[in-house]
Short mmCIF file of C-alpha atoms in Angstrom, two decimals:
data_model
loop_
_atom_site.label_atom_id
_atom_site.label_comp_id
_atom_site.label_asym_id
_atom_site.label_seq_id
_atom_site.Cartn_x
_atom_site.Cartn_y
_atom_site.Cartn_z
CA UNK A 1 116.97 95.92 87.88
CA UNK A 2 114.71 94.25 85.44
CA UNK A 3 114.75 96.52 82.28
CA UNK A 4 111.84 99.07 82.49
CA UNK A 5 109.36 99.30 79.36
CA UNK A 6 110.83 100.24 76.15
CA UNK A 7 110.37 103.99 75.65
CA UNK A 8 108.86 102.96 72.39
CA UNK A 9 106.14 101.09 74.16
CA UNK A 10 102.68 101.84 73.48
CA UNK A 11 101.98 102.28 76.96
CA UNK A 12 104.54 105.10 76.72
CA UNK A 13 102.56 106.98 73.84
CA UNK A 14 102.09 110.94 74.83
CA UNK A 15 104.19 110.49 78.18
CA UNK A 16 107.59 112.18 78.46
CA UNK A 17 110.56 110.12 80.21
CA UNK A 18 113.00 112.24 81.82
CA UNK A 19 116.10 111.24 84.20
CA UNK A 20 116.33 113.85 86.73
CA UNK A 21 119.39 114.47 88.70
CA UNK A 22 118.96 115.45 92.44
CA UNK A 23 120.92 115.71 95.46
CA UNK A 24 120.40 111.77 96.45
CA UNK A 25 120.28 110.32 93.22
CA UNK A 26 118.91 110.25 89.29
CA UNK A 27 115.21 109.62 89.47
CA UNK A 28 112.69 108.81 86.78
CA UNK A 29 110.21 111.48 86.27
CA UNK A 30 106.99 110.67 83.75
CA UNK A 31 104.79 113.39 82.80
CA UNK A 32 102.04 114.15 80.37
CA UNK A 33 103.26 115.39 76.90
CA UNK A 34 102.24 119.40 76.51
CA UNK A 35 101.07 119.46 79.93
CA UNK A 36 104.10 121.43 81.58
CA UNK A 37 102.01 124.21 83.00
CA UNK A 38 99.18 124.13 86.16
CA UNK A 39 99.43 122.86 89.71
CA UNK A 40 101.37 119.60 89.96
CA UNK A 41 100.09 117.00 90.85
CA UNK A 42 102.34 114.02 91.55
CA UNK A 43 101.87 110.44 92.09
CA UNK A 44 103.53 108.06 94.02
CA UNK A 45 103.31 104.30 93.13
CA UNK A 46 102.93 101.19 95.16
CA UNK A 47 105.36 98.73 96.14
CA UNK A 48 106.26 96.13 93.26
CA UNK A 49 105.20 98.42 90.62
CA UNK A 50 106.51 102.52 88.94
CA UNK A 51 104.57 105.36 87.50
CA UNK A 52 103.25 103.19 84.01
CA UNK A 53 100.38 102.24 86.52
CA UNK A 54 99.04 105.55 86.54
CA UNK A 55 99.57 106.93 82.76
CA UNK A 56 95.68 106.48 82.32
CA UNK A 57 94.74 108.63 85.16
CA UNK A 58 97.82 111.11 84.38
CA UNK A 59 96.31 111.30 80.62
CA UNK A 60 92.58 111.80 82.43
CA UNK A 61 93.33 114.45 84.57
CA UNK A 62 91.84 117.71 83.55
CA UNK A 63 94.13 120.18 81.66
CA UNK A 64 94.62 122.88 84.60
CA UNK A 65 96.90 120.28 86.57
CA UNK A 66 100.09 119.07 85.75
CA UNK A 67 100.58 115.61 86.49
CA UNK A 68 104.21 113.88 87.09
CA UNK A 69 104.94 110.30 88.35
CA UNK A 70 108.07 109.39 90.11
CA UNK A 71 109.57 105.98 90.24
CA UNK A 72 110.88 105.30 93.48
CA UNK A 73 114.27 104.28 93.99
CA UNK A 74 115.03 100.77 93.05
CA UNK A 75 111.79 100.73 91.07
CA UNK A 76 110.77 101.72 87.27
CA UNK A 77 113.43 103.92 85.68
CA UNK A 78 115.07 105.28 88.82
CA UNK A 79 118.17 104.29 90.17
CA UNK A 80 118.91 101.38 92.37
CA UNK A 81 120.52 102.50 96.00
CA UNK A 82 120.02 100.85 99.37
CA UNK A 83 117.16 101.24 101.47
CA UNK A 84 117.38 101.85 105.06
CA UNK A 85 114.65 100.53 106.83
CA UNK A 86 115.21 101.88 110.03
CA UNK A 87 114.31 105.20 108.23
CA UNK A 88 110.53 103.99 107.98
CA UNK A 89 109.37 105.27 104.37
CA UNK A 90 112.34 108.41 104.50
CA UNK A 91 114.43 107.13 102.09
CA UNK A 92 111.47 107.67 99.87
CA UNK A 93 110.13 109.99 101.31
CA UNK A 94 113.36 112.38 101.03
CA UNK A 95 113.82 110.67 97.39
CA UNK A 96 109.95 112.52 96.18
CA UNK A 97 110.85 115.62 98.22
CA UNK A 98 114.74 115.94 96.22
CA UNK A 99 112.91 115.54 92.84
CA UNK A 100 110.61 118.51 93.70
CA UNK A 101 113.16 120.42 94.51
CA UNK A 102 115.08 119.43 91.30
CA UNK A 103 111.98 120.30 89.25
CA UNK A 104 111.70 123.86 91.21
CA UNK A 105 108.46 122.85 92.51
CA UNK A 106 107.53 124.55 96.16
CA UNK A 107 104.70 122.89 96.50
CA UNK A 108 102.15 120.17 95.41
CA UNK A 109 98.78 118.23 95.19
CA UNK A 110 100.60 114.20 96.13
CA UNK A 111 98.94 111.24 95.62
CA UNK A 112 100.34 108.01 96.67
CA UNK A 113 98.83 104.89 96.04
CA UNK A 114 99.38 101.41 98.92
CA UNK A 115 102.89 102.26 100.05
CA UNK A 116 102.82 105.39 98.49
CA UNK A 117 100.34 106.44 100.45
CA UNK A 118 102.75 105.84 103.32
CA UNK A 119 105.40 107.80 101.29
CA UNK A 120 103.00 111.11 100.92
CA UNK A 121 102.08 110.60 104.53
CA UNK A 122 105.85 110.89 105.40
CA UNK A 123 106.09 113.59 103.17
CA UNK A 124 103.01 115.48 105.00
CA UNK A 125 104.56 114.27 108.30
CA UNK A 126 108.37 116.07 107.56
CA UNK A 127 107.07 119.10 104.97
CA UNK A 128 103.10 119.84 105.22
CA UNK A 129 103.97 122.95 103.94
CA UNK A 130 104.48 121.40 100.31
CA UNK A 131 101.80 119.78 100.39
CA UNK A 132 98.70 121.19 99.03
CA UNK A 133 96.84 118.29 99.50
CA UNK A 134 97.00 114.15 99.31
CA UNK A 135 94.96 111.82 98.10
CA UNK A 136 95.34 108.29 99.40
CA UNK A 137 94.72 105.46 97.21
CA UNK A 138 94.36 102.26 99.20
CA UNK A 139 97.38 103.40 101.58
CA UNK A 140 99.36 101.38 103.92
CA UNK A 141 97.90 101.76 107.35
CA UNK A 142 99.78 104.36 109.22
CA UNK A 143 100.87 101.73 111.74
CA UNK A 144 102.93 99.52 108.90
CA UNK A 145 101.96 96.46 107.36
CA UNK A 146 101.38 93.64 110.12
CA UNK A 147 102.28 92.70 113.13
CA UNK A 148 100.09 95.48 114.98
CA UNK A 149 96.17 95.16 116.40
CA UNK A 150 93.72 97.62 117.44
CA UNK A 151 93.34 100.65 115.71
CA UNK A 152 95.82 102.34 118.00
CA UNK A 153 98.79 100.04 115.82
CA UNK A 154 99.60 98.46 118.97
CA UNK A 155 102.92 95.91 118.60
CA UNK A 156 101.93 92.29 118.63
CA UNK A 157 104.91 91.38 119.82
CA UNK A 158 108.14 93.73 121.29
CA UNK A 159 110.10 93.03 117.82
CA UNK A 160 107.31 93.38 115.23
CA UNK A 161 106.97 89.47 114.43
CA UNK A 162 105.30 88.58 111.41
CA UNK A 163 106.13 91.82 109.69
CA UNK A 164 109.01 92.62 107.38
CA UNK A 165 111.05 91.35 104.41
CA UNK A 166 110.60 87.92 105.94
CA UNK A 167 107.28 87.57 105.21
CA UNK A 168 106.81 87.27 101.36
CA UNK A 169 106.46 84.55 99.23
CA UNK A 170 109.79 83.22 98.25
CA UNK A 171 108.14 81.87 95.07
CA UNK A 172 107.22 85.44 94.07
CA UNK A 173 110.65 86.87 94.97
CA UNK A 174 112.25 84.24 92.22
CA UNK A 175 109.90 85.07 89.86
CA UNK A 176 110.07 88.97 90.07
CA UNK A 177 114.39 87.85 89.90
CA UNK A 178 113.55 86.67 86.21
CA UNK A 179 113.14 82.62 86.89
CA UNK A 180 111.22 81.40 84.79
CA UNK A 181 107.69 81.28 86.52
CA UNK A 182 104.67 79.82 84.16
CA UNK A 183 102.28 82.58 84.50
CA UNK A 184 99.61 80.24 85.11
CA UNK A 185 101.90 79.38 88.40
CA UNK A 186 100.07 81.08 91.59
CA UNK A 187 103.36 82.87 92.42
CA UNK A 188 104.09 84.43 88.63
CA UNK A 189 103.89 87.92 88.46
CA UNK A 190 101.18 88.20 85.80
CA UNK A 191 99.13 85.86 88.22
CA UNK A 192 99.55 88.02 91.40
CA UNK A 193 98.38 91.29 89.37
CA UNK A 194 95.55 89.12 88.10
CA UNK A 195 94.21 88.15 91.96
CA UNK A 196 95.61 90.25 93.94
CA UNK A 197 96.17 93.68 92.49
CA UNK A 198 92.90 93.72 90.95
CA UNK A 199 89.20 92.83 91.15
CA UNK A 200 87.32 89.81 89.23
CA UNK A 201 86.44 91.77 86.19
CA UNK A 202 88.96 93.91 85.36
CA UNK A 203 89.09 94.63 81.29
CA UNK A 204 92.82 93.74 81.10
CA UNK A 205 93.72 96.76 79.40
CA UNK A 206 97.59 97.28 79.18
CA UNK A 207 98.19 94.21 81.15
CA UNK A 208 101.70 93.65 79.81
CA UNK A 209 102.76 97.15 81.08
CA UNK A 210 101.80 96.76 84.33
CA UNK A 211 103.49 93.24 83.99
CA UNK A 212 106.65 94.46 82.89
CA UNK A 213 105.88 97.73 85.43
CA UNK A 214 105.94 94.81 88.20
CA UNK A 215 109.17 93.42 86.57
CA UNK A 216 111.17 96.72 86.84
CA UNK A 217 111.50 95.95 91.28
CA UNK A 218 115.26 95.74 91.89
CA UNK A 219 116.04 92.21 94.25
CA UNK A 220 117.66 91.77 97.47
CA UNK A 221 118.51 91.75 100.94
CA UNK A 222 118.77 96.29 100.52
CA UNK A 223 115.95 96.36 98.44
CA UNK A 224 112.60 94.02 97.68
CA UNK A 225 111.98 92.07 99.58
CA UNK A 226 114.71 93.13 102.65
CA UNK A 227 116.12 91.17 105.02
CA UNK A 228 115.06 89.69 108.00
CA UNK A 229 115.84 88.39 111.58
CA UNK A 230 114.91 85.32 113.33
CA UNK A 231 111.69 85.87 116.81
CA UNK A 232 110.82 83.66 119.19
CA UNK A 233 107.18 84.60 118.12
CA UNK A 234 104.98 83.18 115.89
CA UNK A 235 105.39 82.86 113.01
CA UNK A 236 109.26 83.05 113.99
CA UNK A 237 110.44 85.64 111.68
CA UNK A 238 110.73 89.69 112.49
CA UNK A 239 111.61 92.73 110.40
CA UNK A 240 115.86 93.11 109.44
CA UNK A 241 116.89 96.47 108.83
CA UNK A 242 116.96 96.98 105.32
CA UNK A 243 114.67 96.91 102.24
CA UNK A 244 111.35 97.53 100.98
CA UNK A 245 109.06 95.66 102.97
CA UNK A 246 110.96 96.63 106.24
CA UNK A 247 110.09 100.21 105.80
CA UNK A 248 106.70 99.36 106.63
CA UNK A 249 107.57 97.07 109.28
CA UNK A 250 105.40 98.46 112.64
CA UNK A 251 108.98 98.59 114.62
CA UNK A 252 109.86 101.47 112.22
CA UNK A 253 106.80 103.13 110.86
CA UNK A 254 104.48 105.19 112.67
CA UNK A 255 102.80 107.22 110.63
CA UNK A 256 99.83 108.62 112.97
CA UNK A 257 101.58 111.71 113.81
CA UNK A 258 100.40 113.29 111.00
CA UNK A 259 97.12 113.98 112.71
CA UNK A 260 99.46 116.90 114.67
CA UNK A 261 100.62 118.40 111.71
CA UNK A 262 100.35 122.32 111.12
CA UNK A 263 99.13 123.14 108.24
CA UNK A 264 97.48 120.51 107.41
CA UNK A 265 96.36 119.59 103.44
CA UNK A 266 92.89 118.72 102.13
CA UNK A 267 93.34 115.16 102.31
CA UNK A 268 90.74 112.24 99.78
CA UNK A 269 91.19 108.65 100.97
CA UNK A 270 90.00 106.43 98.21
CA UNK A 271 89.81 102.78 98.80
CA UNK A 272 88.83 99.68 96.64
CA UNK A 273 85.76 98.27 97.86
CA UNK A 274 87.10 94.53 97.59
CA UNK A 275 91.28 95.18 97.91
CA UNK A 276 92.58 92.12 99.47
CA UNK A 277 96.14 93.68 99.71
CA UNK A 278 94.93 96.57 102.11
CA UNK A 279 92.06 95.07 104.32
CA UNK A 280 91.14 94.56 108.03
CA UNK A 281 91.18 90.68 106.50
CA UNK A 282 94.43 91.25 104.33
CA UNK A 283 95.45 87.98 102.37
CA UNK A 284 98.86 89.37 102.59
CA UNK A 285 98.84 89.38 106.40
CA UNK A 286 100.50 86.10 107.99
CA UNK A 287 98.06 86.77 110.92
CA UNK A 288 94.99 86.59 108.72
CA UNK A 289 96.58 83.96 106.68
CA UNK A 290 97.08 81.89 109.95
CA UNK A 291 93.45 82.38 110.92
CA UNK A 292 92.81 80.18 107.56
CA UNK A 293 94.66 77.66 108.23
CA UNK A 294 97.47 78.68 105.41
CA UNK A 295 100.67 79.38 107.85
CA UNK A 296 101.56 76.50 110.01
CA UNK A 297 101.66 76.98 114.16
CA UNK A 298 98.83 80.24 114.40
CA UNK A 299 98.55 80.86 117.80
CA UNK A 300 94.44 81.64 117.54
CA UNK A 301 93.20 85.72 117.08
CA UNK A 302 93.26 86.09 120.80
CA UNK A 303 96.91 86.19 120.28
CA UNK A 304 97.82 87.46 117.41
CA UNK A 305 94.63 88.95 115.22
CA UNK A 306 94.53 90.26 111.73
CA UNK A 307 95.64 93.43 111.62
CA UNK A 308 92.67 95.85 111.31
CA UNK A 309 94.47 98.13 108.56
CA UNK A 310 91.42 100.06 107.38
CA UNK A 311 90.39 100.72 110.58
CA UNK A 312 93.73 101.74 112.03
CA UNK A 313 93.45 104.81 108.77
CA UNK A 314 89.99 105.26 109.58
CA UNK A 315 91.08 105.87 113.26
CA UNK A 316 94.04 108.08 112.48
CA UNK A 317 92.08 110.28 109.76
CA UNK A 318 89.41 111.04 112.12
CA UNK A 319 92.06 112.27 114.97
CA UNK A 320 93.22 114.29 111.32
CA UNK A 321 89.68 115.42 111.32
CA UNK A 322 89.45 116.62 115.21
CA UNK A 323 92.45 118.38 115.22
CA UNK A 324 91.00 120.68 112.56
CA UNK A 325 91.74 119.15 109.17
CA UNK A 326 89.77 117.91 106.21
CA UNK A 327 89.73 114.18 104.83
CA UNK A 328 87.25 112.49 103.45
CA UNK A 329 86.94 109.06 102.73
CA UNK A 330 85.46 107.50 99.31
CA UNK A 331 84.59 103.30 98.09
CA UNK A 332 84.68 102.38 94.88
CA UNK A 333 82.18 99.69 94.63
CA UNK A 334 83.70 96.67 92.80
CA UNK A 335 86.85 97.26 92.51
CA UNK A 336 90.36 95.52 94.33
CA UNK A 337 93.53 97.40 94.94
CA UNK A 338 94.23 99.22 91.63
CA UNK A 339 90.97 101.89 91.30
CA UNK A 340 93.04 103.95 89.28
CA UNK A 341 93.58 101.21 86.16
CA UNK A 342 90.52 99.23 87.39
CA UNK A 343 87.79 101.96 87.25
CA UNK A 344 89.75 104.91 86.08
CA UNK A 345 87.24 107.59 85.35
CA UNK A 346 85.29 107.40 88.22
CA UNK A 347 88.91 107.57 89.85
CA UNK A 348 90.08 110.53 88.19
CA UNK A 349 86.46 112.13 88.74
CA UNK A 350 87.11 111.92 92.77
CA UNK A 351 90.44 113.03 92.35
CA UNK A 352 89.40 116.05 90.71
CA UNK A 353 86.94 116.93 92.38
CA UNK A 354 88.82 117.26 95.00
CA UNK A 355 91.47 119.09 93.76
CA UNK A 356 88.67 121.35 92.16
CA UNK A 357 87.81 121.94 95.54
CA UNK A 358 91.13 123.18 97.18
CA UNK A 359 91.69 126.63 97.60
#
């Protein structure tokens, strides 16, 4: 693993580090200095990323809530161990639910931002009872990350083609391994936060945290990106069985059961008005890709369409909604996949609002 930030670090400046033992493995745990006391609140970071990404919001929140951030195994602080992809998001999953139990916490508010969204969901999906309620930040649909259509998350194709740790740029992968990458290069790490993780405008604030954040992804075949096996459909690569990006692979996530779920929290989905990560026209979908002419061999949208992603969430939340729960969903104008560093008051206003409003 890349070496996390320093915990001298500006970034680091009234956040406590602390290396928590549990029953599946020594996780990172980040909280707010002199905030140990209030309902916890605990965020879950994306893929390619740890908890630095939210310190801002953490330090924002109001002073009745506790907030703690979790790196996820193989990310930020915590330690490296294989993930098993077949498990869907468990591994994680289990991982968030074995540090609350470590920190003697029953219950609490999640929030879970891209594929942490997809983690709390699991989490809602195996415990509801812990959870008081979730907030959403620009999740991963509940059907995975390509190779679906419709917003029922249909398969594509029988093995999930065009999905999985097969899928990424190979570029990127040798640049998040430490090669050196110019970071003017398309592929460098600084230049994929710049396009892709946020919105044209962004201050810049704290950029090298959130570089080095990016930095701290452990590489390989059990981890980012994963592995993957060979399809006879386009574009000839499926999901493997291991790794980050097969976790979210549509032939092992399904997510949309947690419309059945008894109880069932309060749930806030916020979303970035112009994300290109998370998007019915997702630039990191090979099917939408395809349809522009950048992936070789697209078989045409009658085939194989862009996966409709915010409409496959919007689909399963309002099934969440009939069945007797609360969710609401909320678009921050202007802003890309990162509300929470990108607009951060107005993020931390939402999210407290609607923890305000939980009883």
């Amino acid at each position: 693993m890349s070496p996390d930030l320093p915990s001298d670090h500006p970034h680091h400046l009234g956040i406590t580090v602390s290396m928590v033992p549990t029953e599946r493995l020594t996780v990172c745990v980040r909280e707010v200095e002199g905030r140990e006391a209030g309902w916890p609140v605990v965020f879950v970071h994306g893929n390619v990323s740890s908890s630095p990404f939210f310190f801002r919001a953490m330090q924002a929140l109001p002073d009745q809530y506790r907030p703690i951030a979790v790196d996820l195994r193989g990310f930020g602080g915590t330690d490296t161990a294989p993930v098993d992809a077949t498990r869907g998001l468990r591994d994680f999953a289990d991982d968030v639910r074995a540090t609350l139990d470590a920190l003697s916490l029953d219950r609490a508010h999640l929030v879970g931002w891209s594929m942490g969204g997809g983690v709390v969901m699991q989490v809602m999906l195996d415990a509801p009872s812990r959870v008081r309620s979730a907030v959403l930040i620009n999740p991963v649909s509940p059907y995975g990350f390509g190779g679906t259509t419709g917003t029922d998350g249909a398969l594509v194709a029988p093995d999930g083609a065009g999905s999985g740790g097969g899928t990424v740029n190979a570029d990127f992968v040798a640049a998040l391994s430490g090669e050196a990458v110019a970071d003017e290069n398309p592929s460098s790490v600084r230049s994929v936060l710049r396009a892709f993780y946020v919105a044209p405008g962004w201050d810049g604030a704290d950029e090298e945290a959130y570089v080095a954040s990016m930095l701290s992804t452990s590489v390989g075949p059990d981890n980012y990106p994963g592995d993957s096996a060979p399809s006879d459909h386009w574009p000839g690569v499926a999901p493997g069985r291991l790794g980050v990006l097969n976790t979210m692979a549509p032939t092992h996530l399904d997510l949309s059961g947690i419309a059945d779920i008894d109880p069932k929290p309060p749930l806030l989905w916020i979303r970035g008005e112009l994300d290109q990560i998370v998007s019915d026209t997702s630039m990191f979908d090979l099917a939408q890709l395809g349809a522009l002419g950048a992936v070789p061999g697209y078989p045409g949208a009658t085939v194989l369409p862009p996966q409709p992603m915010i409409a496959q969430t919007r689909s399963v939340l309002q099934a969440y909604v009939a069945g007797g729960g609360h969710a609401r969903e909320a678009v921050i104008a202007g802003v890309g996949h990162s509300p929470h560093i990108e607009r951060t008051d107005e993020f931390v206003a939402l999210v407290a609002e609607h923890l305000d409003g939980v009883s």
